[in-house]
Each structure stands twice: as structure tokens, then as C-alpha cells.
PDB file of C-alpha atoms and ligand atoms in Angstrom:
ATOM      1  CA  UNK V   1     -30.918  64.096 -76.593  1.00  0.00           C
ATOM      2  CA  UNK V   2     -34.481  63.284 -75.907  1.00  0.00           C
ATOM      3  CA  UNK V   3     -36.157  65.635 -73.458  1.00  0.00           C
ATOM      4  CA  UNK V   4     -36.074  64.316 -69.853  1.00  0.00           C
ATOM      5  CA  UNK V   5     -39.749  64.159 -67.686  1.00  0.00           C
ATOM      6  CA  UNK V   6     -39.598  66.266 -65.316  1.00  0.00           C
ATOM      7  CA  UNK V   7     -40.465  64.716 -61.887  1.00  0.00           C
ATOM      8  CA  UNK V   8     -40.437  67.384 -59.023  1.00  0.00           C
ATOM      9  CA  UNK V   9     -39.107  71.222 -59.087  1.00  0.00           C
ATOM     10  CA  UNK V  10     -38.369  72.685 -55.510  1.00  0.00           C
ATOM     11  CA  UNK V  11     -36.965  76.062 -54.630  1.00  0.00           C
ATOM     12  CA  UNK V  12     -33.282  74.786 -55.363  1.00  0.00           C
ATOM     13  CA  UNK V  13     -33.191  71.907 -57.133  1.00  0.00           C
ATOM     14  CA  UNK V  14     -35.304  69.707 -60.607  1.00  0.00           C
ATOM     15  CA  UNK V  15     -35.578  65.802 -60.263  1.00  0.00           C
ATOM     16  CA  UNK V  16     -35.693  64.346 -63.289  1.00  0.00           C
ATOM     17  CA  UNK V  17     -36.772  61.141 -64.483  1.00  0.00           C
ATOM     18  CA  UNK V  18     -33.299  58.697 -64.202  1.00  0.00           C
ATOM     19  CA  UNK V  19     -31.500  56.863 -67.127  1.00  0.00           C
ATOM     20  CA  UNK V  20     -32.831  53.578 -65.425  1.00  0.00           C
ATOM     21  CA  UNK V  21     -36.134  52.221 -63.479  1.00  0.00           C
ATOM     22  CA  UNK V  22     -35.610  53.809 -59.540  1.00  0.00           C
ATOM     23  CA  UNK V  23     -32.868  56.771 -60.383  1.00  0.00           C
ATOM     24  CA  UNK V  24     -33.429  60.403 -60.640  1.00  0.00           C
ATOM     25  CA  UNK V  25     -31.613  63.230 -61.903  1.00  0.00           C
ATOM     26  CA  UNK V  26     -31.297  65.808 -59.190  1.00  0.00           C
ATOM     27  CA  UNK V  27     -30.405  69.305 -60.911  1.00  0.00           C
ATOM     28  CA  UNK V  28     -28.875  71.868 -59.294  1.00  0.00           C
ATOM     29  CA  UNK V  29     -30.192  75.400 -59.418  1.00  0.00           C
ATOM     30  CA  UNK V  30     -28.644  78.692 -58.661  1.00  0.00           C
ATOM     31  CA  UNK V  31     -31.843  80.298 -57.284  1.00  0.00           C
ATOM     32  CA  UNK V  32     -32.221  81.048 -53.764  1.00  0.00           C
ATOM     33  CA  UNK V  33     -35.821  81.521 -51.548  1.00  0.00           C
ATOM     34  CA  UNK V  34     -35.862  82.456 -47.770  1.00  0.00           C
ATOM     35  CA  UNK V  35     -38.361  82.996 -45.478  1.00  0.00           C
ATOM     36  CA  UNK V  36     -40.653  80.183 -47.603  1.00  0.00           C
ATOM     37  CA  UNK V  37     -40.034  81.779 -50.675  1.00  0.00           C
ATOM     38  CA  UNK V  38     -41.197  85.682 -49.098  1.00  0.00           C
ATOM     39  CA  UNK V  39     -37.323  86.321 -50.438  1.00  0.00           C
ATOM     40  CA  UNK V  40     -35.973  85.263 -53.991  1.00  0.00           C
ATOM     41  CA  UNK V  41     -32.480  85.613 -55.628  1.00  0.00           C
ATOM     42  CA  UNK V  42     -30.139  84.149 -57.680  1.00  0.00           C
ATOM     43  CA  UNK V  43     -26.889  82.554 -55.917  1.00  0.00           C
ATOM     44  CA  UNK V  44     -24.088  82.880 -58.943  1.00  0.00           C
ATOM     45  CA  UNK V  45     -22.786  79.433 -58.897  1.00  0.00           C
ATOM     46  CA  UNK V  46     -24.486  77.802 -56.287  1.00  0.00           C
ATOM     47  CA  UNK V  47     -25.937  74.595 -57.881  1.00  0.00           C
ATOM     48  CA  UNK V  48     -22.548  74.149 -59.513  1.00  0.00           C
ATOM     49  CA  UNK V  49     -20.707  74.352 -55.687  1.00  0.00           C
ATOM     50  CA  UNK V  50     -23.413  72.447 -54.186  1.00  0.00           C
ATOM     51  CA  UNK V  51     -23.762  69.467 -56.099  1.00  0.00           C
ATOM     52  CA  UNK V  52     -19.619  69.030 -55.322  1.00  0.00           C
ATOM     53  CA  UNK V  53     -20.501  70.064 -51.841  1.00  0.00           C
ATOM     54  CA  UNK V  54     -22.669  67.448 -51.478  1.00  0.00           C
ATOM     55  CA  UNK V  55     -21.583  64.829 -53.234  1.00  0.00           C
ATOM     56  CA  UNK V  56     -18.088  65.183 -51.197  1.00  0.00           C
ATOM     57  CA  UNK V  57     -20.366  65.171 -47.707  1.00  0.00           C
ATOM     58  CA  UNK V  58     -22.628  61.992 -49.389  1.00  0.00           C
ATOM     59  CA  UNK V  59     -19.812  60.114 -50.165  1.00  0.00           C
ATOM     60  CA  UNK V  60     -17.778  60.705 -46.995  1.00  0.00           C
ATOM     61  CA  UNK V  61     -21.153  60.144 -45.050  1.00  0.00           C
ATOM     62  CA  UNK V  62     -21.355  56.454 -47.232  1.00  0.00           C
ATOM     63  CA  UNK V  63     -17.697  55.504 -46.311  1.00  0.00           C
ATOM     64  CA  UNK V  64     -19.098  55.283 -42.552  1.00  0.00           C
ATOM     65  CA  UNK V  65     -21.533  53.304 -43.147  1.00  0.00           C
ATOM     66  CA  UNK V  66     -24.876  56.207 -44.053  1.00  0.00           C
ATOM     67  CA  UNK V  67     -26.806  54.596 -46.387  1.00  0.00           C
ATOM     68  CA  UNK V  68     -27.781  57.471 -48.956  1.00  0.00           C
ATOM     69  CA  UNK V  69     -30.226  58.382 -52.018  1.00  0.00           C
ATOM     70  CA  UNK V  70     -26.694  59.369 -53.875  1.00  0.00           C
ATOM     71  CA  UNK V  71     -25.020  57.003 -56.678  1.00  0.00           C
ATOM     72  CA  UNK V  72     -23.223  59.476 -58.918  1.00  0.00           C
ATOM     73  CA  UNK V  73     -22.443  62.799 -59.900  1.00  0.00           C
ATOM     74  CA  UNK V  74     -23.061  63.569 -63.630  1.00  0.00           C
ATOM     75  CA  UNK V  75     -21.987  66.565 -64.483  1.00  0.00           C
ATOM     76  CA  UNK V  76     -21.842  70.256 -63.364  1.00  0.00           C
ATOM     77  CA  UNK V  77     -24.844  70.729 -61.989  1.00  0.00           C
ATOM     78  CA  UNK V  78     -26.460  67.073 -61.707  1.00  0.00           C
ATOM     79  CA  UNK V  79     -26.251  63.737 -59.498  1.00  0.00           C
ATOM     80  CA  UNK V  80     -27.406  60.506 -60.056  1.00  0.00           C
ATOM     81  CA  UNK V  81     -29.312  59.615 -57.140  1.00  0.00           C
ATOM     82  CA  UNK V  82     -31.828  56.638 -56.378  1.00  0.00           C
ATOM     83  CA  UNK V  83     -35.675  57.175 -56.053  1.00  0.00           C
ATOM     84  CA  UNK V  84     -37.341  57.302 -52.772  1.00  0.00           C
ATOM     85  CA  UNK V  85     -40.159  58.305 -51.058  1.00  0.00           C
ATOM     86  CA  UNK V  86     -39.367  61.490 -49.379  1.00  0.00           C
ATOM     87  CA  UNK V  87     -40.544  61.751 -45.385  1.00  0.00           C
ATOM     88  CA  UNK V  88     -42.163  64.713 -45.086  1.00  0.00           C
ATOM     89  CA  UNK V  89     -40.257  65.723 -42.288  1.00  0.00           C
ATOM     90  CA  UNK V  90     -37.096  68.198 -42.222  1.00  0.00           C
ATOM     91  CA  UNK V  91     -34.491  66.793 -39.537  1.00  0.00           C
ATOM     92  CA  UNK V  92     -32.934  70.085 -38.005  1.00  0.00           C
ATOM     93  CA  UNK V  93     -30.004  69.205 -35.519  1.00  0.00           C
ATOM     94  CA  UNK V  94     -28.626  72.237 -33.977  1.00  0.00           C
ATOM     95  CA  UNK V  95     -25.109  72.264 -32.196  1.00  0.00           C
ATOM     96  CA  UNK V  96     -24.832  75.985 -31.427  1.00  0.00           C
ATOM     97  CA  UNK V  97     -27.947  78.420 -31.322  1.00  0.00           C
ATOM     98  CA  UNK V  98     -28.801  80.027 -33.839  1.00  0.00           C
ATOM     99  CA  UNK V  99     -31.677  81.338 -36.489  1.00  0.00           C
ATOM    100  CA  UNK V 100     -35.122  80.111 -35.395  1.00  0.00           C
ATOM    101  CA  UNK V 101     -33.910  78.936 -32.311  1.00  0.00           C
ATOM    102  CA  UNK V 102     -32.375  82.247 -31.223  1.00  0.00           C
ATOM    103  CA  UNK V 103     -35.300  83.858 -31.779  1.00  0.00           C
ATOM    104  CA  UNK V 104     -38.006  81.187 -30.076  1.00  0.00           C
ATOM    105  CA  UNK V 105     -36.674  81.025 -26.904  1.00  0.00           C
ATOM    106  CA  UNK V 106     -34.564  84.614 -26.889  1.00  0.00           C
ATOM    107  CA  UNK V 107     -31.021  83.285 -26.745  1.00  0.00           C
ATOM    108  CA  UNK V 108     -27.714  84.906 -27.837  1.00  0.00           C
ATOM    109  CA  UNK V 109     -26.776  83.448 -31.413  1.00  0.00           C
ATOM    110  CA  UNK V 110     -23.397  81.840 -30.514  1.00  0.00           C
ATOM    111  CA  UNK V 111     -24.416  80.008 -27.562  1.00  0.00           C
ATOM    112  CA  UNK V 112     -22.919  76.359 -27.623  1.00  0.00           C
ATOM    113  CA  UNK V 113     -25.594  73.770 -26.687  1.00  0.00           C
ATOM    114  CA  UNK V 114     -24.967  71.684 -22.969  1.00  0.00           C
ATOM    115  CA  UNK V 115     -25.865  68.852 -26.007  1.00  0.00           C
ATOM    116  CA  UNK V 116     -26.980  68.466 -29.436  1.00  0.00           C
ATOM    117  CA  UNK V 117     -30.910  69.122 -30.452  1.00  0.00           C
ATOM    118  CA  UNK V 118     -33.053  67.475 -32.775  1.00  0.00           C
ATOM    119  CA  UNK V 119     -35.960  69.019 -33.842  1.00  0.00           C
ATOM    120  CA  UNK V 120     -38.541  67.760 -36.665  1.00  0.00           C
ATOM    121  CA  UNK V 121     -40.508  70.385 -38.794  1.00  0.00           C
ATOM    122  CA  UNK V 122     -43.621  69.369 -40.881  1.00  0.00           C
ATOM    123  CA  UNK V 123     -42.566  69.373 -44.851  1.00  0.00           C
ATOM    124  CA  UNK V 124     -45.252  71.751 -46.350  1.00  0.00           C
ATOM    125  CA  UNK V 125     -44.560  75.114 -47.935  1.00  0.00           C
ATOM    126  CA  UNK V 126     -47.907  76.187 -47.567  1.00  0.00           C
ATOM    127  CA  UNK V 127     -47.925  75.861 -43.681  1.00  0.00           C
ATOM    128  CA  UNK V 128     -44.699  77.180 -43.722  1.00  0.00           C
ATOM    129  CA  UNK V 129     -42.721  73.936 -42.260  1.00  0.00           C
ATOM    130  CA  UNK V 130     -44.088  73.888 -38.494  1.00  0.00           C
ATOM    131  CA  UNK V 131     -42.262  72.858 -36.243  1.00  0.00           C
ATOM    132  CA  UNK V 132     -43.896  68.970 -34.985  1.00  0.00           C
ATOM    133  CA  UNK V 133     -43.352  66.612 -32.260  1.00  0.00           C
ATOM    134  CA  UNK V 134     -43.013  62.485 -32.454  1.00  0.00           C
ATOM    135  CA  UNK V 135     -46.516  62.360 -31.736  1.00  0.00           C
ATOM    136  CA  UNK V 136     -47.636  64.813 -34.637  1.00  0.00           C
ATOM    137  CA  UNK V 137     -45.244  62.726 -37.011  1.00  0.00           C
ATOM    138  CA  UNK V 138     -46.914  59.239 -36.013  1.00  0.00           C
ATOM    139  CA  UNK V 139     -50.574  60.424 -35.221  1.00  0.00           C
ATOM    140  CA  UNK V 140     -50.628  62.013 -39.131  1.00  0.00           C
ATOM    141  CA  UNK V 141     -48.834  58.463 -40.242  1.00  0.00           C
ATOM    142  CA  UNK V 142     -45.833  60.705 -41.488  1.00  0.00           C
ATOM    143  CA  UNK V 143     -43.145  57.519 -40.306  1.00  0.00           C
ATOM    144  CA  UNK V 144     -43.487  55.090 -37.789  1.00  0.00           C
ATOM    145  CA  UNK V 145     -42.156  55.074 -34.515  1.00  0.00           C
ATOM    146  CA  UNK V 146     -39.632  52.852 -35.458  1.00  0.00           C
ATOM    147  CA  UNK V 147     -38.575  55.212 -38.868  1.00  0.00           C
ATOM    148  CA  UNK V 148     -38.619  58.041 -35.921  1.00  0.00           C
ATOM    149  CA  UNK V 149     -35.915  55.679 -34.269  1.00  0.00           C
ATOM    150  CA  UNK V 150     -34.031  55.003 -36.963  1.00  0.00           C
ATOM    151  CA  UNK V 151     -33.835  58.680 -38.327  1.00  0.00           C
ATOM    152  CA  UNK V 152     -32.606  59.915 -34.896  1.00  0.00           C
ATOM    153  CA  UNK V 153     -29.542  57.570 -34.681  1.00  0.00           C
ATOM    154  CA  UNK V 154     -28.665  58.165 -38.430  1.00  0.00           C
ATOM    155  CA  UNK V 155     -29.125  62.120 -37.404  1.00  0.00           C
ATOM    156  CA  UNK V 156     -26.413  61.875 -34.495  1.00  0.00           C
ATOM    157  CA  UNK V 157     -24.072  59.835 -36.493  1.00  0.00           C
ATOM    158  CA  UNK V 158     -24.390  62.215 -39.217  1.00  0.00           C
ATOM    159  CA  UNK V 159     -23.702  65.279 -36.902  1.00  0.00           C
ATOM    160  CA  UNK V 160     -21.274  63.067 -35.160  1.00  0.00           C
ATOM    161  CA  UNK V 161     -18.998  62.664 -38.476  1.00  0.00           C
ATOM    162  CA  UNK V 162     -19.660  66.187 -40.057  1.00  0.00           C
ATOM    163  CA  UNK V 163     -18.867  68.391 -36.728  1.00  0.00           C
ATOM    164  CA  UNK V 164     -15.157  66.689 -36.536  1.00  0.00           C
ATOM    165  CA  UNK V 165     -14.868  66.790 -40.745  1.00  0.00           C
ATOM    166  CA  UNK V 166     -16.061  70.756 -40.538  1.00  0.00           C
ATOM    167  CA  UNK V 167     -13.786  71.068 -37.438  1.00  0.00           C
ATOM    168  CA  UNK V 168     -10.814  69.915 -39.795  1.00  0.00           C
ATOM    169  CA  UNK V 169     -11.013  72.488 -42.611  1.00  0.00           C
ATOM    170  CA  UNK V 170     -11.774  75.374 -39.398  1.00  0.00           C
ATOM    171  CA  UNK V 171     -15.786  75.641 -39.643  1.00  0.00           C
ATOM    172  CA  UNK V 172     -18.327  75.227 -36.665  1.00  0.00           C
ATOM    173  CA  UNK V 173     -21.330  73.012 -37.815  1.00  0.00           C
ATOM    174  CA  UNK V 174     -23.622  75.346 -35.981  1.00  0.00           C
ATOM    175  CA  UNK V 175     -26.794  73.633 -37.397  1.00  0.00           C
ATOM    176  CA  UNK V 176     -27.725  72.024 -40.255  1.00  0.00           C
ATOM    177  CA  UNK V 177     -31.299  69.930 -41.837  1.00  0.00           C
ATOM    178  CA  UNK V 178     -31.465  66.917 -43.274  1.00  0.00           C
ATOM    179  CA  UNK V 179     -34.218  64.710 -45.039  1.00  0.00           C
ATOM    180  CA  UNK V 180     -34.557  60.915 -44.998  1.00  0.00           C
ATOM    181  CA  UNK V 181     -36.432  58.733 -48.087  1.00  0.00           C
ATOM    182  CA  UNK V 182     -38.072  55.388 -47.994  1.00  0.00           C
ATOM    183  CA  UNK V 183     -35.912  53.012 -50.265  1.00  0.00           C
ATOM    184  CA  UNK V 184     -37.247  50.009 -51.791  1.00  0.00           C
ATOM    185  CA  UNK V 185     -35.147  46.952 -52.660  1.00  0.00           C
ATOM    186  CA  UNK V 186     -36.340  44.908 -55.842  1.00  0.00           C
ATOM    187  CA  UNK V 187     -36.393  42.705 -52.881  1.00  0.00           C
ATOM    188  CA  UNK V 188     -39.232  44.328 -51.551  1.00  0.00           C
ATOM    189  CA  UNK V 189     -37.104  44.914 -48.605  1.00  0.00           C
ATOM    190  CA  UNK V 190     -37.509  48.820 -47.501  1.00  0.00           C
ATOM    191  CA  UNK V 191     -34.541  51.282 -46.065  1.00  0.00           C
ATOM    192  CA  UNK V 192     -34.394  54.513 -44.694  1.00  0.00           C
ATOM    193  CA  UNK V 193     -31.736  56.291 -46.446  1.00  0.00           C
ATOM    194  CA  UNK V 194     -30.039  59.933 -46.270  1.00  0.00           C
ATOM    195  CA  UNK V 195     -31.293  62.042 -48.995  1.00  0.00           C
ATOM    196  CA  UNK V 196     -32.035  65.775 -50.793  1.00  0.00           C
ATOM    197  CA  UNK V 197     -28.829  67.317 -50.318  1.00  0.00           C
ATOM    198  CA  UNK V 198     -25.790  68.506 -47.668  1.00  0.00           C
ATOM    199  CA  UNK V 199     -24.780  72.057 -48.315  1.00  0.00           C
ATOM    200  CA  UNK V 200     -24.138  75.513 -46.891  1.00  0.00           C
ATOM    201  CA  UNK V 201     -27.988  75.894 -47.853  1.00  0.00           C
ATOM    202  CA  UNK V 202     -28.782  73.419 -45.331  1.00  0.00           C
ATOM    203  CA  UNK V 203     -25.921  74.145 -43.196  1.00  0.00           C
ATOM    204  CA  UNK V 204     -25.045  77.034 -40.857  1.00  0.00           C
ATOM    205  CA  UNK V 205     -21.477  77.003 -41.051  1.00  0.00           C
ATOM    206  CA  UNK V 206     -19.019  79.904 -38.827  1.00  0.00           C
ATOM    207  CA  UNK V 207     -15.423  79.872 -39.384  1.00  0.00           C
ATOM    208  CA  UNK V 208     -13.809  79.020 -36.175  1.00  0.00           C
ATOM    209  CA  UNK V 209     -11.020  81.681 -35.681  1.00  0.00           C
ATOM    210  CA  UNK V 210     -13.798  84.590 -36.869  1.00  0.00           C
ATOM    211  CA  UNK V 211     -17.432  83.455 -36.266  1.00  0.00           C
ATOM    212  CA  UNK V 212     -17.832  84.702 -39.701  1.00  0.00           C
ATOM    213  CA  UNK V 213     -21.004  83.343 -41.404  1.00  0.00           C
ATOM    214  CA  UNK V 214     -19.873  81.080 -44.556  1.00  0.00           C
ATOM    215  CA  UNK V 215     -23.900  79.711 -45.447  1.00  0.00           C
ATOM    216  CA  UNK V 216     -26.940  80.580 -47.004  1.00  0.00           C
ATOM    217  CA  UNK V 217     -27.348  82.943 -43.801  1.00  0.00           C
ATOM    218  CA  UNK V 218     -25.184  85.617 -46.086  1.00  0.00           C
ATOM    219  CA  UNK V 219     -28.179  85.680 -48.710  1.00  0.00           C
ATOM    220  CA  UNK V 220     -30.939  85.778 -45.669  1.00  0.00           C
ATOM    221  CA  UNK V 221     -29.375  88.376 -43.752  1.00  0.00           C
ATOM    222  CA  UNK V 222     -28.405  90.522 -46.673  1.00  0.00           C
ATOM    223  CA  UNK V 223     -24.179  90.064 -45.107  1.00  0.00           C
ATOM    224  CA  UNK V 224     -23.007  90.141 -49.234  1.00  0.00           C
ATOM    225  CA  UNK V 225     -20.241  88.106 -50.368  1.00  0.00           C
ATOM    226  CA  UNK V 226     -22.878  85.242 -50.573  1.00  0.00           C
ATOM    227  CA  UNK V 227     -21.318  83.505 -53.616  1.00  0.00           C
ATOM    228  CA  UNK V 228     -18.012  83.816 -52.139  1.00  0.00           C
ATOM    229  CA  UNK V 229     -18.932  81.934 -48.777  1.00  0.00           C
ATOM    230  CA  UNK V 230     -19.872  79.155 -50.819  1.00  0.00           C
ATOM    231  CA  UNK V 231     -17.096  79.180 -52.520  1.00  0.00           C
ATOM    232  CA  UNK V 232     -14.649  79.395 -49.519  1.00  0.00           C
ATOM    233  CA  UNK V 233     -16.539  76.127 -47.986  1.00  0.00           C
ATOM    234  CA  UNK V 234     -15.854  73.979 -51.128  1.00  0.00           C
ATOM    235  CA  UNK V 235     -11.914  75.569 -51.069  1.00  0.00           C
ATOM    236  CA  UNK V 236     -11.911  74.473 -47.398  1.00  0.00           C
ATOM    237  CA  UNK V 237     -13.228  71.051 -48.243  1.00  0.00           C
ATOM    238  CA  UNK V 238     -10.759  70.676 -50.995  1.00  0.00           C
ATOM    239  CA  UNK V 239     -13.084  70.614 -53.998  1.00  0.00           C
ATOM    240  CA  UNK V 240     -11.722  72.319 -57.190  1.00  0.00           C
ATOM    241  CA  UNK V 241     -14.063  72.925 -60.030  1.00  0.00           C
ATOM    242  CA  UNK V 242     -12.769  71.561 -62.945  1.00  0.00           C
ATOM    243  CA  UNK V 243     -12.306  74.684 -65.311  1.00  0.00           C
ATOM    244  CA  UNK V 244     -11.378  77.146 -62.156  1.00  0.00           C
ATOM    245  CA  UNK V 245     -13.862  79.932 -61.155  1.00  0.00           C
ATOM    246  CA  UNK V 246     -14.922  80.417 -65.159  1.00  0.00           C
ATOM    247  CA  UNK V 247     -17.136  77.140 -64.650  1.00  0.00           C
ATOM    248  CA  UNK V 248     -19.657  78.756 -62.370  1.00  0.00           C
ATOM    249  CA  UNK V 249     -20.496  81.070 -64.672  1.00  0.00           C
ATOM    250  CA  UNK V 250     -21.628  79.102 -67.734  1.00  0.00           C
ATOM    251  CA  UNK V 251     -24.678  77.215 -66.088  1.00  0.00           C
ATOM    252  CA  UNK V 252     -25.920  74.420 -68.438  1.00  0.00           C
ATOM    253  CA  UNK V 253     -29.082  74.470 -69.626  1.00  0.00           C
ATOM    254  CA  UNK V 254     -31.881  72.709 -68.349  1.00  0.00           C
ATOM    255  CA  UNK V 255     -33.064  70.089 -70.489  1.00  0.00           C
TER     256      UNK V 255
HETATM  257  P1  TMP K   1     -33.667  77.663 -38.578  1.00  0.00           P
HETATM  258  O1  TMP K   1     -32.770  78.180 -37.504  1.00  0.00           O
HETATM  259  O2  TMP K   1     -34.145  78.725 -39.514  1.00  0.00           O
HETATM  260  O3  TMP K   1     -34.787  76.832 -38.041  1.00  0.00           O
HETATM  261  O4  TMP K   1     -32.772  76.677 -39.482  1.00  0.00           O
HETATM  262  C1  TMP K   1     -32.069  75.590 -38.934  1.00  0.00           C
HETATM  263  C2  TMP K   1     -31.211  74.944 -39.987  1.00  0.00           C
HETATM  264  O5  TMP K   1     -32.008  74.328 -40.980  1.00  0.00           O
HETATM  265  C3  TMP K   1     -30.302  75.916 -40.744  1.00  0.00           C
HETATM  266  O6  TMP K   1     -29.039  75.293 -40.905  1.00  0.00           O
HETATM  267  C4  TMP K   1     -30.954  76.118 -42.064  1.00  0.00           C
HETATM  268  C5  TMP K   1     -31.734  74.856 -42.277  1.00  0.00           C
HETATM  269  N1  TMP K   1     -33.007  75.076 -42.938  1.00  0.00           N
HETATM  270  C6  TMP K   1     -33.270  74.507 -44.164  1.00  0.00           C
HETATM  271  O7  TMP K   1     -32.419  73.816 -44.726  1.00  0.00           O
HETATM  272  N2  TMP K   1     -34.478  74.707 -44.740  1.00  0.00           N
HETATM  273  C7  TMP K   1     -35.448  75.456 -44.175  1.00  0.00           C
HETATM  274  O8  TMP K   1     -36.531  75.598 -44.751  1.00  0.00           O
HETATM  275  C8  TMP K   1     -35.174  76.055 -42.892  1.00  0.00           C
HETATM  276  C9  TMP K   1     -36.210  76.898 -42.209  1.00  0.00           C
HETATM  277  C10 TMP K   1     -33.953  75.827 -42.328  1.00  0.00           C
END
């Protein structure tokens, strides 16, 4: 097989170039970064469990009308997913406090929220995602006040739909971050549609009987049992792996 061009590499995922004009191939990695990459590690089996993860969250999300970047999954550890022009800003919406939150404004972790917040951070590894207001996101020319719009309803929908599907298999959507894409129809026509991915790297996720942490928090906070939290959300959500536990061990190699 002829080797693929290699669009963009983040911290946990490779875009490829797609099989056709306007796809991409979004590859799953097992590596894991905290802290803007001040903490590394490998997450046994992660790319495999996310790319179910969020292809089961994309595709629910789709049924309710979310327009998203995804249009297949491929394999193991890849998605077929339509090419857009990334927003540089990460959508945090927080239900319960938590993480950076906890710590800005000295709350218990735990605390519900009197209602959900939305918060927008600045995309940029080197200034270590600040956090931004409306008026940083349309003075720079980041979106439009009408994107800003847009994004927000899509955001509560979104947190709308996932608290009640988490609630269902007994996790608390505590908080969770999101990115949106520019879309262009051959029409010319443009959309703002979900993309990147939905996953318990993006997710804070506490079981609801226990409070215990089932996330990428496990890996941050040294807790252990990291791969087996991710494991226990895709269980919960009723995704089985193909070959049984085996198949997260035989990652396929990048081409
Ligand atoms: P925070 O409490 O650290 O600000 O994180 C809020 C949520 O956003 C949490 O669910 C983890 C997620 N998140 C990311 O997906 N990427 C990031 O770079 C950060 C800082 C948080």
C-alpha cells in the first residue's frame, strides 16, 4: 500500500491524507501528554478504545441532529472523518467542578454546578491553551460572533445528550472539551461541525455510586489502573473489541 502523507501529528492522534478530495485519516495513538506535554506516557490500548469510544459518542451525537467531522471508522485504530478547518478554540463545558476549575477559584472537586459552564481556551501549545473570552476569540478573528453563537448551542445540546447517555451506563459527565471545524460544501456553502474526538481523554467521567475517576485524570494524577478505566467506560457503553482484550495489545503500525 502506498505510503499515506501525513497531514498533522498532535499529542494523541496522526491525520492523514483521506482516500478521497476533503477526508482524513484520523489515527489513534496510545501515547498520553499532561500538563502540555510537561508529562508523557504510553496508555496500553488507548487509541484502540478511543476511536470506538468516539465513534459510538459521534454517531449517537449525529442521530440528534450534531453535524460532525466523522464518516467512518476504518479499522482499529483509524476513522474516516471529513476535512475542516479546525477553530482554534477548545470548548470546555463543565457540569461538576473539577481540575482547573477547582484550583482557580479554590472549590471542593465534587461540587455540582447551580448550572452548566462554558469556557473557551486559546488552541496553542506554546502558550499553554489560555483561557479567552468572546471578545479575545473575535478581536484575534478566531470565529465570528455568529460561529461563537452557533458553537455555544451545539455545546449545550451536546452536554445536554451526553450527561443523560453517561447517566444511563452510571457515569457523571463531570466535564468534558470539545473542538468545532469549519466545513465546506462543494457548494461553497460553509458549516460548523463537531470534530477531533469524544473520549475519556477529553472527558472527566466519575462513576456515580463511587465517585471513582474512570478518565485520563488516572494517568494525570498518577491513581493507576489507567488502561483499565478506559476500558470499563467502553464496557459501560457497550462496545466490545472485536478479538476481546488480545486486540489492544497488537497496535498496527503506522503507515
Ligand atoms: P481542566 O479542568 O484541566 O481545565 O480540563 C477540563 C476538561 O477539558 C477535562 O475534561 C479535560 C479536558 N481537557 C482537554 O481535553 N485538553 C486539555 O488540554 C485540557 C487542559 C483539558
Amino acid at each position: 500500500m502506498a505510503r499515506r502523507r501525513r497531514i498533522y501529528e498532535g499529542k494523541a492522534k496522526v491525520m492523514f491524507e483521506g482516500p478521497e478530495p476533503g477526508t482524513l485519516v484520523q489515527y489513534f495513538k496510545d501515547d498520553a501528554t499532561a500538563f502540555n506535554n510537561q508529562k508523557k506516557g504510553t496508555i496500553t490500548g488507548k487509541g484502540v478504545l478511543n476511536n470506538r469510544i468516539s465513534e459510538f459518542l459521534m454517531l449517537r451525537l449525529a442521530e440528534i441532529g450534531i453535524p460532525t467531522h466523522f464518516v467512518r471508522r476504518l479499522n482499529m485504530r483509524e476513522q474516516l472523518v471529513r476535512e475542516v478547518e479546525i477553530i482554534p478554540v477548545e470548548v470546555v463545558i463543565r457540569n461538576i467542578v473539577a481540575g482547573s476549575l477547582a484550583k482557580r477559584f479554590a472549590l471542593a472537586e465534587g461540587t455540582p454546578l447551580p448550572r452548566s459552564i462554558v469556557e473557551y481556551y486559546y488552541k496553542s501549545d506554546e502558550l499553554g491553551d489560555p483561557l479567552v473570552s468572546e471578545e479575545h476569540i473575535t478581536a484575534f478573528g478566531w470565529a465570528t460572533p455568529q460561529d461563537i453563537d452557533d458553537i455555544l448551542a451545539l455545546a449545550l445540546r451536546i452536554n445536554d445528550f451526553l450527561l443523560g447517555l453517561f447517566l444511563g451506563v452510571g457515569l457523571k459527565l463531570v466535564d468534558f472539551k470539545l473542538e468545532f471545524g469549519r466545513l465546506y460544501e462543494e457548494s461553497g456553502e460553509m458549516r460548523l461541525v463537531l470534530a477531533d474526538e469524544i473520549s475519556p481523554d477529553n472527558c472527566r467521567l466519575w462513576d456515580t455510586k463511587t465517585n471513582e475517576k474512570l478518565d485520563k485524570d488516572r494517568f494525570r494524577r498518577d491513581l493507576g489502573g489507567v488502561e483499565e478505566a478506559y476500558q470499563e467506560v467502553a464496557r459501560r457503553l457497550g462496545i466490545l473489541l472485536e478479538g476481546g482484550p488480545n486486540d489492544l495489545k497488537a497496535p498496527e503500525s503506522i503507515q
